Coordinates of C-alpha atoms and ligand atoms in Angstrom, one line a residue:
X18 CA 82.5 110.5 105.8
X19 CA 82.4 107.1 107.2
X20 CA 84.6 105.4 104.7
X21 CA 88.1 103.7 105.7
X22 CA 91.3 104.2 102.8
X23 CA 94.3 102.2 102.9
X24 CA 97.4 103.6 102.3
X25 CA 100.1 101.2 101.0
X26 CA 103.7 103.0 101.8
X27 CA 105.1 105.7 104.2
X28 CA 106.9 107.4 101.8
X29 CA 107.0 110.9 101.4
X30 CA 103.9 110.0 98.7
X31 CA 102.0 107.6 101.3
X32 CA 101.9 110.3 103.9
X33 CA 100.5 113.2 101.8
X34 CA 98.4 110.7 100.8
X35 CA 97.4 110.2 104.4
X36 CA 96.9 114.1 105.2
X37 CA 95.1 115.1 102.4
X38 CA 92.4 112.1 103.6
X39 CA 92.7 112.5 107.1
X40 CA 91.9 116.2 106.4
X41 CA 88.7 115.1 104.4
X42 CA 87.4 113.5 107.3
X43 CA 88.1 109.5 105.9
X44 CA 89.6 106.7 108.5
X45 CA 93.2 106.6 107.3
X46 CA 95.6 103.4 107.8
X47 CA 98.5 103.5 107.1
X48 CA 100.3 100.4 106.2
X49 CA 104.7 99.6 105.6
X50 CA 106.5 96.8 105.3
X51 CA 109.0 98.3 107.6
X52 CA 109.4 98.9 111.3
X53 CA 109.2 102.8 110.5
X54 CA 108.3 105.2 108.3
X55 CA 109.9 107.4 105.8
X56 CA 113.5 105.6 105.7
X57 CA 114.5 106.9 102.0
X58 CA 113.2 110.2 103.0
X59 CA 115.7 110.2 105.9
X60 CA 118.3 108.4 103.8
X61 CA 117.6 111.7 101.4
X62 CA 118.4 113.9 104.5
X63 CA 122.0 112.5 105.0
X64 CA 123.2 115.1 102.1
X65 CA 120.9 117.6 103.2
X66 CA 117.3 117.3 102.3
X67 CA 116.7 119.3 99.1
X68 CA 113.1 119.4 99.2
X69 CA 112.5 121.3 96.0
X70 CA 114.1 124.3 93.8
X71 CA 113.4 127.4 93.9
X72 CA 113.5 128.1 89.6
X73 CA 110.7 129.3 87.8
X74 CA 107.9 126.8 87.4
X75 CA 108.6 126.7 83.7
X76 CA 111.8 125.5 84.3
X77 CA 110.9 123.3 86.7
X78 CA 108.6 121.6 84.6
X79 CA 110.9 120.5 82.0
X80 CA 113.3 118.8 84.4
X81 CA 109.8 116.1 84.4
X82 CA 111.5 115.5 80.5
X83 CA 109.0 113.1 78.9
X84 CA 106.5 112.9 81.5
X85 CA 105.9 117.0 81.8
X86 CA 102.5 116.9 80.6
X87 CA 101.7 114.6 83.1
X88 CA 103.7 116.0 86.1
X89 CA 102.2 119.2 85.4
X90 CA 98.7 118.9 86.3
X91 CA 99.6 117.8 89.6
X92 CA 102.5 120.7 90.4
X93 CA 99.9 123.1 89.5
X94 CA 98.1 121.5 92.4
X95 CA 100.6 121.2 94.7
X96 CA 104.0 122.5 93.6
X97 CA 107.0 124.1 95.1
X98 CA 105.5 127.1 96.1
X99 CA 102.8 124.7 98.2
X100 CA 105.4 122.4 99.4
X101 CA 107.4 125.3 101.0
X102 CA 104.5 126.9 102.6
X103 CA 103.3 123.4 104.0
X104 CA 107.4 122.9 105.5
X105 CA 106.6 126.1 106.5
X106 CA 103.4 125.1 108.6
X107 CA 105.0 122.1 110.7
X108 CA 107.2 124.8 112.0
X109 CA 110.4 124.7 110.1
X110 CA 111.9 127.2 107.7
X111 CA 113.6 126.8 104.5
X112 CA 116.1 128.2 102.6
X113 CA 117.7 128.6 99.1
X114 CA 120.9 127.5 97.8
X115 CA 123.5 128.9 95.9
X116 CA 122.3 126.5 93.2
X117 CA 118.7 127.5 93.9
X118 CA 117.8 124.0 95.6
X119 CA 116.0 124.4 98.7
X120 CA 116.4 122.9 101.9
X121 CA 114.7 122.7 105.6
X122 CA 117.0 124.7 108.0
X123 CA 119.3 122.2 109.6
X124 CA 118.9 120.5 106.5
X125 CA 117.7 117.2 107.9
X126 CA 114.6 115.3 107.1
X127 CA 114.6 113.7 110.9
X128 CA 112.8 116.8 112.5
X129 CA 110.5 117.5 109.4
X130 CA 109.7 113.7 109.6
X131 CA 109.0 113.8 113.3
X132 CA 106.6 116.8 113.2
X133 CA 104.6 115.0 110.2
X134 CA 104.5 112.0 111.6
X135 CA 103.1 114.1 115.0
X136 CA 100.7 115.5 112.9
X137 CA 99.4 112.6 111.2
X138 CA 98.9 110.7 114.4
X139 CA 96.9 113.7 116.2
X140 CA 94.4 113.5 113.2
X141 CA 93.9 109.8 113.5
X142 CA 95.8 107.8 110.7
X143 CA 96.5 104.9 112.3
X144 CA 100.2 103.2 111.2
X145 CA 100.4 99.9 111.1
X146 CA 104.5 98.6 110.9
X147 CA 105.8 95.5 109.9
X148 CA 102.9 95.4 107.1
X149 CA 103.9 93.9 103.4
X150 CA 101.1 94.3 101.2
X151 CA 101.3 91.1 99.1
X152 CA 98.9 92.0 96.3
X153 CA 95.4 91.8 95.9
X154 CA 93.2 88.1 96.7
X155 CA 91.5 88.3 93.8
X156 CA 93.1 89.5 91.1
X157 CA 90.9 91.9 89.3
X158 CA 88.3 93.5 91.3
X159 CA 85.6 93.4 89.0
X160 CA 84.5 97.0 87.0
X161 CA 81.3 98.3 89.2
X162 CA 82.1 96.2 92.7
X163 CA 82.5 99.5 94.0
X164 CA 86.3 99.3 94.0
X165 CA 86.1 97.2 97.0
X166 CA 89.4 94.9 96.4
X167 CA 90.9 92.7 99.4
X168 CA 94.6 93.6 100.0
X169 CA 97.0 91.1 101.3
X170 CA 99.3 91.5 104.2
X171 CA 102.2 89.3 105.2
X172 CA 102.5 90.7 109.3
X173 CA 104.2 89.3 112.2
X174 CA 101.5 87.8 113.9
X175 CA 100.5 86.1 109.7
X176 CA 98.5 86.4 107.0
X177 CA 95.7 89.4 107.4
X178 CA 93.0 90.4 104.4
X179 CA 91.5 93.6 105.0
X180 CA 89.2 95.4 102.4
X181 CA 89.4 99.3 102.7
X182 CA 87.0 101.5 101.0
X183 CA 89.5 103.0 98.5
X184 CA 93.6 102.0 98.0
X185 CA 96.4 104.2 97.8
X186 CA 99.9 102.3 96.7
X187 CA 102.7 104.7 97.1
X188 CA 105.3 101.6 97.1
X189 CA 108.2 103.9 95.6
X190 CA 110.9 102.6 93.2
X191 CA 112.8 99.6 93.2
X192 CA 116.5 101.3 94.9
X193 CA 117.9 101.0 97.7
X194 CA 115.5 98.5 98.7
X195 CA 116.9 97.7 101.9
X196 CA 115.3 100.9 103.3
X197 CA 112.1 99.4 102.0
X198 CA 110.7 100.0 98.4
X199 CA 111.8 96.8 96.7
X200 CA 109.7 96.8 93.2
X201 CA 107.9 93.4 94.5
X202 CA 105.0 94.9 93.8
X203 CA 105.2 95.0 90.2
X204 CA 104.7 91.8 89.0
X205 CA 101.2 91.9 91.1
X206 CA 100.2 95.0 89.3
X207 CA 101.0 93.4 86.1
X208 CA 99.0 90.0 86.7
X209 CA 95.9 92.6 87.6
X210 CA 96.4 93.7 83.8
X211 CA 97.6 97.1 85.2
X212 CA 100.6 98.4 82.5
X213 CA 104.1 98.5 84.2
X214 CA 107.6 100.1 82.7
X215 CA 110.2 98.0 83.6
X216 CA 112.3 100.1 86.4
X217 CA 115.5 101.1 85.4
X218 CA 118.4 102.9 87.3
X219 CA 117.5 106.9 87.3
X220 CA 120.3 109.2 89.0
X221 CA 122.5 106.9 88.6
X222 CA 126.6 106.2 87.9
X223 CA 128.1 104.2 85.0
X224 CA 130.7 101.7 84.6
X225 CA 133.8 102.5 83.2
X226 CA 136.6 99.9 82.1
X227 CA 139.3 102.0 84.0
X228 CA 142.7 100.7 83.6
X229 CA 144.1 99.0 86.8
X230 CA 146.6 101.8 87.5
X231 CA 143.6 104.7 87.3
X232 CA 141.5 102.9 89.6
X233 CA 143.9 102.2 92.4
X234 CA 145.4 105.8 92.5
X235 CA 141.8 108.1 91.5
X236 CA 139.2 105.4 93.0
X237 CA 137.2 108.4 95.5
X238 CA 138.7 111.6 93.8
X239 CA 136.3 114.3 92.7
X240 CA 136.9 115.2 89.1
X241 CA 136.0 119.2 89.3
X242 CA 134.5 121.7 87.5
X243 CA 134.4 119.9 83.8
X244 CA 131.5 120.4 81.2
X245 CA 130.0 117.1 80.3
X246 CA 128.5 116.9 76.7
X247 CA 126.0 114.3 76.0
X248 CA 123.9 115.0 72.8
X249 CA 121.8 117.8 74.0
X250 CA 123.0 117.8 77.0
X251 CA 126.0 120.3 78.4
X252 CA 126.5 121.2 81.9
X253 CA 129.2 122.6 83.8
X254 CA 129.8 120.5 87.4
X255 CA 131.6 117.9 89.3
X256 CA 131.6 113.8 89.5
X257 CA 133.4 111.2 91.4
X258 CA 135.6 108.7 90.3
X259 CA 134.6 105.2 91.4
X260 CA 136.0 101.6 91.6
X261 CA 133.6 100.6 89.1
X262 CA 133.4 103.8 87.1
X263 CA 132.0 107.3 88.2
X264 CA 128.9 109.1 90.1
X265 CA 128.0 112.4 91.5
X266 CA 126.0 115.3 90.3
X267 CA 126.7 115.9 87.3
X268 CA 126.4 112.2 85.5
X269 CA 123.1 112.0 87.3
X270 CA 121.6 114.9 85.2
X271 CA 122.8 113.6 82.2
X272 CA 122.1 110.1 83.3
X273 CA 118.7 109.3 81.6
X274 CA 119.8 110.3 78.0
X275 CA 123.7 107.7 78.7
X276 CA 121.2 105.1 80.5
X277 CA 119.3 104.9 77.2
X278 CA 121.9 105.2 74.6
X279 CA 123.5 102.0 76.1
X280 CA 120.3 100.2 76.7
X281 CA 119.4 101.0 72.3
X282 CA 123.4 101.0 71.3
X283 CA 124.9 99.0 73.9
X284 CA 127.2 102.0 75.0
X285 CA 127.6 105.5 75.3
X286 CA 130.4 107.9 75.3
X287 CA 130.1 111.3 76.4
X288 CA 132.3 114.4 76.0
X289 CA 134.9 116.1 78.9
X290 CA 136.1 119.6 78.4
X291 CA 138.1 119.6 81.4
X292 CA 139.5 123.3 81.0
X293 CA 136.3 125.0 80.6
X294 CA 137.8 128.2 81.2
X295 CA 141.0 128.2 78.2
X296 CA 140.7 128.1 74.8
X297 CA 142.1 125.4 72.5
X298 CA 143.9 127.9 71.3
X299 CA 145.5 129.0 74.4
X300 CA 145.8 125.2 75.8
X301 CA 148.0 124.5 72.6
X302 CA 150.3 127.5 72.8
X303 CA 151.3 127.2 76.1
X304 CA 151.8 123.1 75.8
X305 CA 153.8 123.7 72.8
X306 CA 156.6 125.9 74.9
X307 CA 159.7 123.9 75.2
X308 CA 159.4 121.3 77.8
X309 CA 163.2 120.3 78.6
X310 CA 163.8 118.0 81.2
X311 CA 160.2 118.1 82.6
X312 CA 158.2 115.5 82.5
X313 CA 155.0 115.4 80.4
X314 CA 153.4 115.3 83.9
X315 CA 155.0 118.2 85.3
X316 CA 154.8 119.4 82.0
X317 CA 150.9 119.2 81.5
X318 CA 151.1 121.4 85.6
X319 CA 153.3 124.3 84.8
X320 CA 151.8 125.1 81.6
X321 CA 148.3 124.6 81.9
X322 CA 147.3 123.5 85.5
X323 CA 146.0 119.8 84.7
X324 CA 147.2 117.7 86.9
X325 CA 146.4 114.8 89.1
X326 CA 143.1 113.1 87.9
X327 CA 142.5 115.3 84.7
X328 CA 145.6 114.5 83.8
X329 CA 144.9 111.1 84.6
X330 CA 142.2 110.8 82.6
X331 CA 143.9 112.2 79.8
X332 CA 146.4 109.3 79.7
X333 CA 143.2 106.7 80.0
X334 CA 141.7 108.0 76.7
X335 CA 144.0 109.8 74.7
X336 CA 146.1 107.6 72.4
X337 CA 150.3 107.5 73.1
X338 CA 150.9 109.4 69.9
X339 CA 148.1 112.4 70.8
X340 CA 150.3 112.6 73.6
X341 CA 153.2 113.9 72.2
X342 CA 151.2 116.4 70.0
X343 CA 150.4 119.7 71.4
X344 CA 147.6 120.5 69.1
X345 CA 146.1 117.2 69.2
X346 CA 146.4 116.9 72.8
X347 CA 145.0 120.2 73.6
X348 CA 142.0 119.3 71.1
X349 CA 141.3 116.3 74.0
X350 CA 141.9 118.5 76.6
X351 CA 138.4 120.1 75.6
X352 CA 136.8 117.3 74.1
X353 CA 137.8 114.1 75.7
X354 CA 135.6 110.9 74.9
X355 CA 134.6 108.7 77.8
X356 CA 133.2 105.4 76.7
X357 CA 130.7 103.8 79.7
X358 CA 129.7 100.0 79.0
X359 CA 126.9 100.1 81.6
X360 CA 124.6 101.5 83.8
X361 CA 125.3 101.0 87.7
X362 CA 122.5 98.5 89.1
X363 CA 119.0 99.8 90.0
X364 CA 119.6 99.1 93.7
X365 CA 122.4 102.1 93.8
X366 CA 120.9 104.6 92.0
X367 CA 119.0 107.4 93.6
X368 CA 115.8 107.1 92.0
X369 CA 114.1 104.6 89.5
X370 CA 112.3 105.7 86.0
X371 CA 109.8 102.9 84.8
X372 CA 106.6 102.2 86.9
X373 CA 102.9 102.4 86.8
X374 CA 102.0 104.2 83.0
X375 CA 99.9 107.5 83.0
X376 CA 98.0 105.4 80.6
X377 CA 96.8 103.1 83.0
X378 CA 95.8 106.2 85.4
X379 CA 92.9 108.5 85.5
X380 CA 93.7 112.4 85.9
X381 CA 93.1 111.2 89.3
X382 CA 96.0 108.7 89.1
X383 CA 93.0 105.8 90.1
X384 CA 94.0 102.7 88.2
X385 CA 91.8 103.2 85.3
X386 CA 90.6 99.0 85.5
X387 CA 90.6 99.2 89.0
X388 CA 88.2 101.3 90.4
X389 CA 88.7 102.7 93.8
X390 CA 93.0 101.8 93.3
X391 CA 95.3 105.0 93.5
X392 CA 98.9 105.2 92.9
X393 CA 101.2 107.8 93.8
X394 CA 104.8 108.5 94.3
X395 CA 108.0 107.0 92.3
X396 CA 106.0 103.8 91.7
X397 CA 104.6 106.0 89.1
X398 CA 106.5 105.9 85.0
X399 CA 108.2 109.2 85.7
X400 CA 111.9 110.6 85.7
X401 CA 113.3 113.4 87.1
X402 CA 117.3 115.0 88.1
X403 CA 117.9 115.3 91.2
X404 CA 117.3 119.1 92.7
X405 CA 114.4 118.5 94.8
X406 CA 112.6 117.7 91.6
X407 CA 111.9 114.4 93.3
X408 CA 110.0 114.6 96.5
X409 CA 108.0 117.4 95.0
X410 CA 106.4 115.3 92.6
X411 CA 105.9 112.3 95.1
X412 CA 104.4 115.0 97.6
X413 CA 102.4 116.5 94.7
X414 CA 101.4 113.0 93.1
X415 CA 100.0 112.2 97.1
X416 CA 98.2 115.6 97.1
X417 CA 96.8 114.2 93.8
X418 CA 95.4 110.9 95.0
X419 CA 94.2 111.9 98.6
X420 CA 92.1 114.3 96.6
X421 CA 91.1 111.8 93.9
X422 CA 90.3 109.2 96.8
X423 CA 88.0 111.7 98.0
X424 CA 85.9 113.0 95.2
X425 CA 85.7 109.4 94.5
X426 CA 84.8 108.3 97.6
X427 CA 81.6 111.1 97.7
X428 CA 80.7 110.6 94.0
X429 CA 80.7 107.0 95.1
X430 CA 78.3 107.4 98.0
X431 CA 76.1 110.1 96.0
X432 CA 75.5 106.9 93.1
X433 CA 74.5 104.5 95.5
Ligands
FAD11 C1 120.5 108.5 98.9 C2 119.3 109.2 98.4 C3 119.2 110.5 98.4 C4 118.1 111.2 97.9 N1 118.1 112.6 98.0 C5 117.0 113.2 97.5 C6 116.9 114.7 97.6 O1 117.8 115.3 98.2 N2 115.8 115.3 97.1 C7 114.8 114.6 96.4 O2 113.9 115.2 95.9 N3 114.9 113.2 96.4 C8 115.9 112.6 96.9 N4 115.9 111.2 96.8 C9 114.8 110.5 96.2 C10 113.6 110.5 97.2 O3 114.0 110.1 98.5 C11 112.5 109.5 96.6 O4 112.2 109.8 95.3 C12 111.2 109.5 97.5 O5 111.5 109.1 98.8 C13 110.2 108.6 96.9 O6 109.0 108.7 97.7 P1 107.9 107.6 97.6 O7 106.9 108.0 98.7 O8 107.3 107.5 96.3 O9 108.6 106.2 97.9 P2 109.5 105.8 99.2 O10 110.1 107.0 99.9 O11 110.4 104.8 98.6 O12 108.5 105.1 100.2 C14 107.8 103.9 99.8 C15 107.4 103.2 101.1 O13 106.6 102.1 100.7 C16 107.0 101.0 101.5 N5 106.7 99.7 100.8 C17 107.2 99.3 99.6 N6 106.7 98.1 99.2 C18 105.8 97.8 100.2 C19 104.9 96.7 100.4 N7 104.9 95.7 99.5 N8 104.2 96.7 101.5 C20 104.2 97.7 102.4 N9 105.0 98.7 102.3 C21 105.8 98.8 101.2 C22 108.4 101.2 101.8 O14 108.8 100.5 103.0 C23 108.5 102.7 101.9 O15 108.4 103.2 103.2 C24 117.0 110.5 97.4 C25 117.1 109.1 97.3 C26 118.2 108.4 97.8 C27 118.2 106.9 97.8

């Protein structure tokens, strides 16, 4: 087909985006602000890339929360199953997890990256670095121009218009921007009438107002093997204790529901059973043996094993008298309330919720008021834990688009 497509973003979403075209036979440029591709992808590869999960797709499809009806048109599409076999086919295994997360062998994203990027440049997309797409020259291509909208790019050598066939943005979220996805192009998509969510934190920490003491001596230290109650929410894991409050695994799967209980209430506090395996029961028996000349700290270790963090958490919420009342104090040893007065800012967190609405989309994720004008990725109004859950719905959401691009594209031609 002798068509050209743009695609905005080398993200995981931007370059399915590109294979899926490039595959259909389109000219594919690829345009990034940045001086390379796929930085947050890398970035993702740091802790070992977990590309997906291996959990049934029913599962799988509620971790999409809200957004599940929409996410799961496009993993039955592309899904886990399809992501692992296309790892699979640039030439690196995977495996599973304990937790049922799976990874590339070697777990980093640098050789998966390399062998796409290979890939991609043997069938012709053409990258083009160093490329910030500043919005559109005129605002709102007009319904029936064919979709033919001029893009604006800020590039070294200046200002350059260039008006593809068909657009694909795949600009991500709006953290971490310093590896590239900044959110700037929201307002743009908002002046074209497209409907934004505001982007919010996703897989994120929270502040805590930690006394002085607990910060200096816990700031770093892992709190392990708690259950964290939130609501609906109750999962058994780890977190980490942070100047500012905490982080880690754990909060960020139960971070969505805290995130918007303080943005409607202001605050949120959530529930610590931090001796998941001992009863109330048993917790208050053994504290109430006699403690002597011990110490309540030494105390808290010989009868019942809480020591050093737990215990210092203990003595941030649990008021003096609680303290020096077994039952009461064994009641907070499985139900301790944590109050958190804020999310941590957008720029930290993992992932972003808030983006593009599915309203504003076609099933084909085209802009429905901007005809040729795809999105894909985490620009799009979707949330998900962390778990892989991530870059399988950018991939999948790029599968989407390439394909929508396409049947566009030769719909298109056959009208004219
Ligand atoms: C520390 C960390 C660890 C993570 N670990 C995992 C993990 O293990 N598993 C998982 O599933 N997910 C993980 N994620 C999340 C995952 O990396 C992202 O969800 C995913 O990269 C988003 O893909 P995307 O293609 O939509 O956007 P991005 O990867 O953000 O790519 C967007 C691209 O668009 C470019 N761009 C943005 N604006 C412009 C513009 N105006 N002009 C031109 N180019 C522009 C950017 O430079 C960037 O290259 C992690 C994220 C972080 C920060």
């Amino acid at each position: 087909m002798d068509k050209t497509v743009a695609v905005i973003g080398g993200g995981p979403a931007g370059l399915m985006a590109a294979e899926v075209l490039s595959a259909g036979g389109v000219t594919v440029d690829l345009y990034d602000s940045m001086p390379s591709l796929g930085r947050k992808f890398l970035m993702a590869g740091k802790g070992g890339l977990n590309i997906t999960h291996s959990e049934p797709l029913a599962q799988f499809l509620s971790r999409y929360g809200k957004r599940r009806e929409q996410i799961e048109p496009l993993l039955r599409t592309f899904g886990p199953d399809e992501l692992r076999q296309w790892v699979h086919g640039l030439g690196i295994e995977t495996f599973v997890g304990t937790s049922g997360r799976v990874f590339p062998v070697g777990m980093k994203a640098s050789p998966l990256l390399r062998a796409w990027l290979k890939r991609l440049s043997d069938a012709r997309v053409t990258f083009h670095l160093r490329h910030k797409w500043k919005g559109f020259l005129t605002s709102i291509p007009a319904a029936g121009d064919g979709g033919l909208s001029v893009l604006k790019f800020a590039t070294p050598e200046g200002e350059k218009s260039i008006q593809p066939d068909a657009t694909i943005l795949a600009l991500g979220g709006g953290s971490w921007s310093r590896l590239g996805s900044d959110g700037a192009w929201v307002p743009w998509l908002e002046q074209a009438g497209v409907r934004v969510e505001a982007l919010k934190p996703s897989n994120c920490g929270f502040d805590v107002d930690w006394s002085p003491h607990f910060r200096e001596r816990f700031n770093g230290q892992p709190v392990k093997s708690v259950v964290l109650s939130f609501g609906s929410f109750r999962e058994q894991g780890e977190f980490i204790i942070t100047q500012e409050g905490l982080e880690g695994s754990l909060i960020y799967a139960v971070s969505a529901l805290l995130r918007d209980e303080i943005d409607a209430k202001g605050k949120a506090t959530m529930t610590l059973d931090l001796a998941p395996d001992r009863s109330q029961e048993w917790l208050s028996e053994k504290l109430s043996k006699p403690r002597g000349a011990r110490t309540m700290a030494s105390h808290l270790e010989k009868t019942v094993g809480i020591k050093d963090v737990k215990a210092g958490l203990l003595r941030e919420f649990v008021a003096k008298e609680d303290f020096t009342n077994m039952e009461r104090l064994a009641f907070f040893m499985k139900a301790l309330p944590v109050p958190l007065i804020a999310a941590r800012p957008l720029e930290e967190a993992i992932s972003s919720a808030g983006g593009v609405t599915f309203e504003a989309l076609d099933e084909h994720l085209m802009i429905r008021s901007m005809p040729g004008v795809f999105c894909a990725g985490e620009m799009l109004d979707w949330e998900a834990p962390t778990g892989g859950y991530l870059i399988t719905a950018c991939m999948s959401s790029g599968y989407t688009a390439g394909t929508g691009v396409l049947n566009w594209l030769r719909l298109n031609r056959e009208g004219r």
